[in-house]
Tab-separated table of C-alpha atoms in Angstrom:
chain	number	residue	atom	x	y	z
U	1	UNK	CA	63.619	-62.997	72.628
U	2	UNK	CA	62.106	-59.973	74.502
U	3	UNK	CA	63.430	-62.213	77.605
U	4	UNK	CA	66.947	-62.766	76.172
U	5	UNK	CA	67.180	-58.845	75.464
U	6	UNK	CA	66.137	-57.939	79.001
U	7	UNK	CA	68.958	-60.228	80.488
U	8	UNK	CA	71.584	-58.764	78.363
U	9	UNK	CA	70.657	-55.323	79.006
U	10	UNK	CA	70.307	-55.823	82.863
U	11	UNK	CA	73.702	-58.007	83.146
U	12	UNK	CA	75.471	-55.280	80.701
U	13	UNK	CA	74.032	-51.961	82.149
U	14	UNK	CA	75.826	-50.540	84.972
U	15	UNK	CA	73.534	-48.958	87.268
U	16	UNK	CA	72.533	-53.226	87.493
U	17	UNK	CA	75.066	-55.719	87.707
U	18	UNK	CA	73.030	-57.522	90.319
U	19	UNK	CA	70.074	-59.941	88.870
U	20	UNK	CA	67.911	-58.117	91.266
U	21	UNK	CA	66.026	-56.062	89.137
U	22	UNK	CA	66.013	-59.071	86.614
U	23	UNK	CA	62.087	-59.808	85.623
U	24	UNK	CA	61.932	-62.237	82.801
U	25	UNK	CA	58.781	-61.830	80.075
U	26	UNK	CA	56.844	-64.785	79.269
U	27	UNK	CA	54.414	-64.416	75.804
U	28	UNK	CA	52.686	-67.455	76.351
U	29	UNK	CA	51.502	-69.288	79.197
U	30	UNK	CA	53.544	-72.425	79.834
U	31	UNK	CA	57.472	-72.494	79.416
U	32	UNK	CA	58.485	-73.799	76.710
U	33	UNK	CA	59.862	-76.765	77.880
U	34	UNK	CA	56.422	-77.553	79.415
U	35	UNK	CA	54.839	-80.275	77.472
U	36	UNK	CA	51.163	-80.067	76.314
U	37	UNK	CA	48.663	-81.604	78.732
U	38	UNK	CA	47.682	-84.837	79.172
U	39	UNK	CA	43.902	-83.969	79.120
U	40	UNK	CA	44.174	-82.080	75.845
U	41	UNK	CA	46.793	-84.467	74.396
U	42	UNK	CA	44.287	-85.915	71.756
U	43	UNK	CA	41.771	-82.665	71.586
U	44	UNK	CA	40.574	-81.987	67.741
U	45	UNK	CA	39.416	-78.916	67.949
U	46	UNK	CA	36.265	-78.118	65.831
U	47	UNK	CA	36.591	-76.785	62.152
U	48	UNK	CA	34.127	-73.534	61.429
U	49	UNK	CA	30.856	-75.203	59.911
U	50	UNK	CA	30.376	-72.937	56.582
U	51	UNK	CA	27.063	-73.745	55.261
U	52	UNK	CA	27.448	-74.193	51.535
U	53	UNK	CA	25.297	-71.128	49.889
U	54	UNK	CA	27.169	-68.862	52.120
U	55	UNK	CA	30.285	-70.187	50.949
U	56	UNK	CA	29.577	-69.766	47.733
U	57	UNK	CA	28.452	-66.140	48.411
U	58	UNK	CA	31.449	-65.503	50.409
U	59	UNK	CA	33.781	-66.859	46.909
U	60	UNK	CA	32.042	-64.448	44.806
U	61	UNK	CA	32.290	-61.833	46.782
U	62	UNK	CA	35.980	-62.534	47.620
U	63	UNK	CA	36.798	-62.775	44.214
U	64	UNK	CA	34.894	-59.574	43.010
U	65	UNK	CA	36.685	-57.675	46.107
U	66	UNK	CA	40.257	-59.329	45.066
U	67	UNK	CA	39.464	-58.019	41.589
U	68	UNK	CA	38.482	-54.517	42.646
U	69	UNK	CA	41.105	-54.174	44.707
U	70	UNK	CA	43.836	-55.119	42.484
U	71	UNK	CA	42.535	-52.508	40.230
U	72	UNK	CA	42.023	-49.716	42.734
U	73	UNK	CA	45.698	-50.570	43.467
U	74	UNK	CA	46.970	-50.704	39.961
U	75	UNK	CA	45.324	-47.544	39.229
U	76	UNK	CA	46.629	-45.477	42.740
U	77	UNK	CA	50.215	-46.831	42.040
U	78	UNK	CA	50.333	-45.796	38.108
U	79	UNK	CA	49.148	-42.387	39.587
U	80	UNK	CA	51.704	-41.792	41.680
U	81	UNK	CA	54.293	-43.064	39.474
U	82	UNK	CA	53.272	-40.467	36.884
U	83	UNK	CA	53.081	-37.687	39.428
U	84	UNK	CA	56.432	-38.572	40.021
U	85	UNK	CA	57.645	-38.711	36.252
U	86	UNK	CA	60.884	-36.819	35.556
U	87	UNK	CA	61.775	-35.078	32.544
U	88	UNK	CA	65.219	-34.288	30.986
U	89	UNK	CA	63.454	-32.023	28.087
U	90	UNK	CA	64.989	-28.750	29.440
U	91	UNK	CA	61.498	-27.156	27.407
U	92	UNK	CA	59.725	-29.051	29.668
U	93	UNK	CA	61.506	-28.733	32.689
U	94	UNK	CA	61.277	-24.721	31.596
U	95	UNK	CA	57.634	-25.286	31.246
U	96	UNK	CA	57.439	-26.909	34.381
U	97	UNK	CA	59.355	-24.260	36.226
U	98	UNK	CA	57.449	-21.203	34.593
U	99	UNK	CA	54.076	-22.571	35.207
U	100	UNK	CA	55.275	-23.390	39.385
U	101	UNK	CA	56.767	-20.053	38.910
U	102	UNK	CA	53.444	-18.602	37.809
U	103	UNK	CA	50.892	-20.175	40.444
U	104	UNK	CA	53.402	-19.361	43.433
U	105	UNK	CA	53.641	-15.618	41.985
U	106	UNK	CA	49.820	-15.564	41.831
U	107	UNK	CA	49.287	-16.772	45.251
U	108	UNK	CA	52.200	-14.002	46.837
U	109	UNK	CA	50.393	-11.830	44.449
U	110	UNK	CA	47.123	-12.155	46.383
U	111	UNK	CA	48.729	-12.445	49.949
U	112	UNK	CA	50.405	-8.922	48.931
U	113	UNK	CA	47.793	-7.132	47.835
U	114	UNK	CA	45.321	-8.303	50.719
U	115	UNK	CA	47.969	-7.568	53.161
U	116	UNK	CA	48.440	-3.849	51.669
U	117	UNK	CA	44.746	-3.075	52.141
U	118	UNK	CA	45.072	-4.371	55.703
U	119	UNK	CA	47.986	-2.192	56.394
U	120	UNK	CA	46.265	0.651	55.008
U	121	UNK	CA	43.173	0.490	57.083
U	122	UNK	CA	45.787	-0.306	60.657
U	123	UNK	CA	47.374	3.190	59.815
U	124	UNK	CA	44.411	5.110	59.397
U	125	UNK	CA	43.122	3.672	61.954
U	126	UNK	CA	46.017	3.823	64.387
U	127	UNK	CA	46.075	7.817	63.186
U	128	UNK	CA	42.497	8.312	63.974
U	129	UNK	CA	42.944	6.566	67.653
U	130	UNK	CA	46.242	8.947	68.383
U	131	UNK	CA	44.576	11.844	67.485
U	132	UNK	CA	41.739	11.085	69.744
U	133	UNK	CA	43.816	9.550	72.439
U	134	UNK	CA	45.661	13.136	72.293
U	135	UNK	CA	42.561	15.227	71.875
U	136	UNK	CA	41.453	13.437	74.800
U	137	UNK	CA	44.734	14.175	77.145
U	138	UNK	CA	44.811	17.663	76.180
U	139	UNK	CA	41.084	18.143	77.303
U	140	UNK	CA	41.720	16.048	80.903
U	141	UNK	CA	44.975	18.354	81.348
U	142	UNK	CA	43.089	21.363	80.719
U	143	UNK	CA	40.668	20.322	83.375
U	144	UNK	CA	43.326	19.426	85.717
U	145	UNK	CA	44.761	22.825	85.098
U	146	UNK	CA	41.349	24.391	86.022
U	147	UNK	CA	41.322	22.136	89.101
U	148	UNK	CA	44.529	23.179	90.797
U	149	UNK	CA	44.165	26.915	89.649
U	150	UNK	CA	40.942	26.869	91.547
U	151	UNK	CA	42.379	25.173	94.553
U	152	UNK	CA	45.352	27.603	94.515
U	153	UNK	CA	42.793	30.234	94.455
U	154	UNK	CA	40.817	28.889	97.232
U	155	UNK	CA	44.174	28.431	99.292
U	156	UNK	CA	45.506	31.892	98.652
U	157	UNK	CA	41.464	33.875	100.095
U	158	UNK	CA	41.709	31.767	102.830
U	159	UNK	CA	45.281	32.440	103.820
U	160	UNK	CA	44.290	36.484	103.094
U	161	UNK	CA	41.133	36.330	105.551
U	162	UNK	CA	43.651	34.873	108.120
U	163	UNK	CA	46.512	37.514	107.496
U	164	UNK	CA	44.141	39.994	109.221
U	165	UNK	CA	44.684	38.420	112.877
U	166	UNK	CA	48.793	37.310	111.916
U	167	UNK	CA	51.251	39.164	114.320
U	168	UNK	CA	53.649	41.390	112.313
U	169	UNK	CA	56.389	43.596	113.323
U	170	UNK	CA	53.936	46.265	113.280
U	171	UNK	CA	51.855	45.057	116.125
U	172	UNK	CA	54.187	43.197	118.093
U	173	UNK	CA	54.048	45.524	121.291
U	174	UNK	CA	50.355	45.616	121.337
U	175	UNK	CA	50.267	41.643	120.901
U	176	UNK	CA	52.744	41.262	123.990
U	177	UNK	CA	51.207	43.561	125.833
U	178	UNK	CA	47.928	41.716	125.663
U	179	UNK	CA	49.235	38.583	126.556
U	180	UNK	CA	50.633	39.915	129.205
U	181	UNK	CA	47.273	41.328	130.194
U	182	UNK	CA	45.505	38.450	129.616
U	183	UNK	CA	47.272	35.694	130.714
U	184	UNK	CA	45.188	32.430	129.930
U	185	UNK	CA	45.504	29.565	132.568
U	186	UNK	CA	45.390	26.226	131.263
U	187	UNK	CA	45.904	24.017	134.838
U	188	UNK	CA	42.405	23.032	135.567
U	189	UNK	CA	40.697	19.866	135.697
U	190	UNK	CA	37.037	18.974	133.862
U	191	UNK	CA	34.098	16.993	134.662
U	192	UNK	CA	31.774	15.076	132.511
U	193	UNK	CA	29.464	17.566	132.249
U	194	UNK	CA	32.328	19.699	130.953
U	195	UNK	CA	32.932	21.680	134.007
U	196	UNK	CA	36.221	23.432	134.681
U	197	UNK	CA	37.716	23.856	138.330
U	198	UNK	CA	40.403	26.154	138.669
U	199	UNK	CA	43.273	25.922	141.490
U	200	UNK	CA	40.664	24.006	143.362
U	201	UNK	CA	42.450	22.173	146.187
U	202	UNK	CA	40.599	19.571	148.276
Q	1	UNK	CA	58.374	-43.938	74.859
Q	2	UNK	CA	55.721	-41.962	72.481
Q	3	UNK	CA	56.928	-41.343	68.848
Q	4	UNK	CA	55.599	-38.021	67.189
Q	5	UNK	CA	52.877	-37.910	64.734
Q	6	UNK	CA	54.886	-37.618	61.762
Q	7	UNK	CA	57.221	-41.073	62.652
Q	8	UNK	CA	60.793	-41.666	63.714
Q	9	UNK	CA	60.814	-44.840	61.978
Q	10	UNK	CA	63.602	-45.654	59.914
Q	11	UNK	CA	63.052	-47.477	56.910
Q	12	UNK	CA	64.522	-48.731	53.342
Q	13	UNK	CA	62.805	-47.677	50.796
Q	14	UNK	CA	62.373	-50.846	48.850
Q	15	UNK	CA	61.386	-52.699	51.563
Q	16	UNK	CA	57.748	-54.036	52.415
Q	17	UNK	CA	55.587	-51.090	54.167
Q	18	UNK	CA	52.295	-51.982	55.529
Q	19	UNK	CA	49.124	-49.675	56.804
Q	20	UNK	CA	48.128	-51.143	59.905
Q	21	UNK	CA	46.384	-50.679	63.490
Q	22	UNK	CA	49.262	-49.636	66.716
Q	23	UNK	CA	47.748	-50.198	69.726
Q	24	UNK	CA	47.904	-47.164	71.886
Q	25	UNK	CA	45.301	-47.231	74.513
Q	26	UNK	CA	45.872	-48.515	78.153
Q	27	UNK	CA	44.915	-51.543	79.900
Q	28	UNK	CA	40.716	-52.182	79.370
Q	29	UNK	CA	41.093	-48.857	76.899
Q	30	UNK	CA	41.933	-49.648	73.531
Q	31	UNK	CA	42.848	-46.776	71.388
Q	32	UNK	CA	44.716	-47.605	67.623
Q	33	UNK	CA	46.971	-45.222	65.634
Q	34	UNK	CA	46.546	-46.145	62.008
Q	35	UNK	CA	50.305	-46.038	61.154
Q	36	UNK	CA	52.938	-46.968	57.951
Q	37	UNK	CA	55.962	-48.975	58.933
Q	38	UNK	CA	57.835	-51.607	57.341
Q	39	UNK	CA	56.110	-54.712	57.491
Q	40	UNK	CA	58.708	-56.553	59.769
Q	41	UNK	CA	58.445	-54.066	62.609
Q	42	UNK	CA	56.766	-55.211	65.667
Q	43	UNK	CA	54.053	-53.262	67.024
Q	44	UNK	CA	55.536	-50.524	69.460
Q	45	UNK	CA	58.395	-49.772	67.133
Q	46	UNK	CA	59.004	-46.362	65.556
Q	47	UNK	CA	56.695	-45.913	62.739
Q	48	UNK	CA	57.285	-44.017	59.391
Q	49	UNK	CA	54.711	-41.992	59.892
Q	50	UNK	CA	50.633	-42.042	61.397
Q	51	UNK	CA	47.955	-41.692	59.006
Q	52	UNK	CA	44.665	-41.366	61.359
Q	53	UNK	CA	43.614	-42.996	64.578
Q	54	UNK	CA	40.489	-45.252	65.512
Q	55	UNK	CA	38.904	-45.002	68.847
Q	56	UNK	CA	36.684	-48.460	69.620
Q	57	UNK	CA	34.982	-48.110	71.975
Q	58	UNK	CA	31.622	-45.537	71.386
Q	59	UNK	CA	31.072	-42.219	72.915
Q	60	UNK	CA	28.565	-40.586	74.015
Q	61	UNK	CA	26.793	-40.341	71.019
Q	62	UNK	CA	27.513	-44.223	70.594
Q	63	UNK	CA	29.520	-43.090	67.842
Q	64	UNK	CA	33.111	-44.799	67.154
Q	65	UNK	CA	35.176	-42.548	65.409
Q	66	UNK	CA	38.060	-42.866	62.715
Q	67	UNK	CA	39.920	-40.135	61.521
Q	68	UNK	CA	42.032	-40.793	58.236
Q	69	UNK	CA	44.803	-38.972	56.299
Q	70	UNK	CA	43.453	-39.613	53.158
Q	71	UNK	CA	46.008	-37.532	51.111
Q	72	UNK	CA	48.502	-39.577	52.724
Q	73	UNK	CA	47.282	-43.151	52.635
Q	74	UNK	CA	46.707	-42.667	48.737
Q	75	UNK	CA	50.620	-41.642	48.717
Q	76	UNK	CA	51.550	-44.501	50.827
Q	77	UNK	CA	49.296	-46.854	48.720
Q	78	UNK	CA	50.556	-45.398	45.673
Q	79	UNK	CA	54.083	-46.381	46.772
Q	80	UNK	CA	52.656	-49.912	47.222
Q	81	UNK	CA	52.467	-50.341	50.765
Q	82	UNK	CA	50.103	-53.567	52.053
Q	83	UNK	CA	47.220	-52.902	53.921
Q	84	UNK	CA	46.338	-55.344	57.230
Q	85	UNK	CA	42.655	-56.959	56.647
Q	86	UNK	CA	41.267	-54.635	59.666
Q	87	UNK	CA	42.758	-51.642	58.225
Q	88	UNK	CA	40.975	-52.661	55.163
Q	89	UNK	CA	37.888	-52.791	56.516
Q	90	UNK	CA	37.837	-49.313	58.204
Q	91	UNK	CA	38.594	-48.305	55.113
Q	92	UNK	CA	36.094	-49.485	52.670
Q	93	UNK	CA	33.278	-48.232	55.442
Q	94	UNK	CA	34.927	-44.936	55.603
Q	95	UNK	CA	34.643	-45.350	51.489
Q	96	UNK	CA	38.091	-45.163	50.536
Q	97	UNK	CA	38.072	-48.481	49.160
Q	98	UNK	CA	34.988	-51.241	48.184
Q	99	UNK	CA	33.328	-52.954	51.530
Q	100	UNK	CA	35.338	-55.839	52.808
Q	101	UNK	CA	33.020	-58.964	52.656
Q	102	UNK	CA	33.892	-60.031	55.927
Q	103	UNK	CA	31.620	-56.858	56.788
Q	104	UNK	CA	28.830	-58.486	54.191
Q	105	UNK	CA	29.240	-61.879	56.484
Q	106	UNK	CA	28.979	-60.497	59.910
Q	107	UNK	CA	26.035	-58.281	58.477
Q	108	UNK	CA	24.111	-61.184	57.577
Q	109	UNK	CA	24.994	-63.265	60.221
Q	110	UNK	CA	23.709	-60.690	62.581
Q	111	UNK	CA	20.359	-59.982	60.959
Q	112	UNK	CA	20.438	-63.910	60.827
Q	113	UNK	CA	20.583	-64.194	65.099
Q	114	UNK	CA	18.357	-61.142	65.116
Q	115	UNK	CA	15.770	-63.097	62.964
Q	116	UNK	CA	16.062	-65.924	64.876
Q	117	UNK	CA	15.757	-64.581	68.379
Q	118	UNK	CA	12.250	-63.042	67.129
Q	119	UNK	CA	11.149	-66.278	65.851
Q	120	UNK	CA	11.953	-67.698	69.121
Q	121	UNK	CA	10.040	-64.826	70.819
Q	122	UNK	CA	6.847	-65.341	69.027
Q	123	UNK	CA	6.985	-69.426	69.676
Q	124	UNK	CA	7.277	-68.497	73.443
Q	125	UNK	CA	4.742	-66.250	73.507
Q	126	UNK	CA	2.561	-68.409	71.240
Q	127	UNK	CA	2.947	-71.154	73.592
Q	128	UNK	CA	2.192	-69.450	76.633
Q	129	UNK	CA	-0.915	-68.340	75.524
């Protein structure tokens, strides 16, 4: 059968039309047209020696399981039928309804109440981390503040202890003049000892 | 193609169901899905739904372990679905249901070998000595 169906789909697909991809399924060993074998034509094969006490052993407890069971069944089945037994009293489908009504209530009940007492604790919590996440902000700014005033500070002595040697309008003529004087010659060459040799021509 | 847990298998609802074994393992690896289906489905069909699996072969522990649905095989027993003898045995050694007494027969038959091979034993080493 599992053979048939594989033929059918493969000649009735269209991605194969060709038998290529054809691969038939055997269950059992032989084809079926092959006859048994001539060597096992008259084989009787053995029957399962039972010895008798076990037999007997086996009946009762056979019959004492069958019983059991049958019971265990019965007793499952009328269980679920009466778990499934419907009503058309509309007091007891009321009944029914309130007392669901009642249990599912309960349970949100519960959920609500633990869930309030978790939200309470997340807010006070959350308030108590902002206010020391902010606490903690203000008190790095402040020392950031104190960092670059002090750095400002620093900048603006050192840039007074160099105004003493700027050039201004002021002293102009005497800076000229003194360049003039004291002209500074930079063409010279050094050795490695750090020597300098002026206009020296070889 | 894999089926979920919780069954694709269509089925009528009068119609024979039956809690059996669905091989799922690989070749030399047996691994069994305890499933529902109707009774007429062959093995790798859809299934109504699986209620617990059964690994063979022993760990590490040389433990085989079974894991069942009880809830549900009471509601699928309850709704009179047959139950395949292997099924049935795994099930009254879990303790779901009384021992099977093909379990009884092995038993004895082992302890019977077991008795015998020390008999056997003991004549050898009687004789040797």
């Amino acid at each position: 059968m599992l053979a048939l169906n594989i033929i059918s789909k493969s000649l009735t697909s269209p991605a194969t039309k060709s038998a290529v991809n054809l691969q038939i399924l055997r269950w059992r060993r032989k084809p079926r047209w092959v006859p048994v074998a001539k060597s096992k034509q008259f084989r009787i094969p053995s029957r399962p020696v039972i010895i008798e006490d076990e037999q007997i052993e086996l009946k009762r407890l056979f019959n004492n399981y069958r019983t059991q069971m049958k019971s265990i069944k019965r007793h499952i089945v009328e269980r679920f039928v009466a778990s499934r037994a419907i009503t058309t009293d509309p007091k007891d489908i009321q009944r029914i309804f309130d007392e669901d009504f009642a249990r599912c209530n309960k349970i949100n009940d519960e959920w609500n109440a633990d869930i309030k007492s978790q939200r309470i604790k997340y807010f006070e919590n959350a308030l108590e981390e902002n206010v020391n996440v902010a606490k903690a902000s203000l008190q790095k700014r402040k020392e950031l503040d104190q960092i670059k005033l002090e750095e400002a500070e620093r900048i603006v002595a050192e840039q007074k202890e160099l105004s003493k040697t700027f050039i201004t309008a002021d002293n102009i003529d005497e800076a000229i003049e003194h360049a003039l004087a004291n002209p500074v010659d930079y063409n010279f060459a050094v050795d490695l000892d750090g020597n300098k040799f002026y206009h020296k021509k070889t | 193609m894999l089926s979920p847990a919780s069954g694709t298998g269509r089925f009528y609802r009068k119609s024979a169901k039956i809690i059996r074994f669905a091989r799922h393992g690989c070749a030399n690896r047996p691994f069994f899905h305890i499933v529902v289906t109707e009774r007429r489905r062959t093995q790798k069909m859809p299934v109504i739904e699986q209620l617990g699996t059964f690994d063979p072969l022993e760990n590490e522990h040389n433990e085989k372990l079974v894991s069942l649905n009880l809830e549900r095989i009471i509601y699928w027993m309850g709704c009179g679905a047959h139950i395949s003898r292997p099924v049935d045995q795994l099930f009254g050694l879990s303790g779901l249901l009384p021992i099977h007494p093909t379990l009884y027969m092995t038993a004895w038959r082992n302890r019977k070998e077991i008795e015998n091979q020390a008999k056997e034993e003991n004549n050898e080493s009687a004789t040797k000595t």
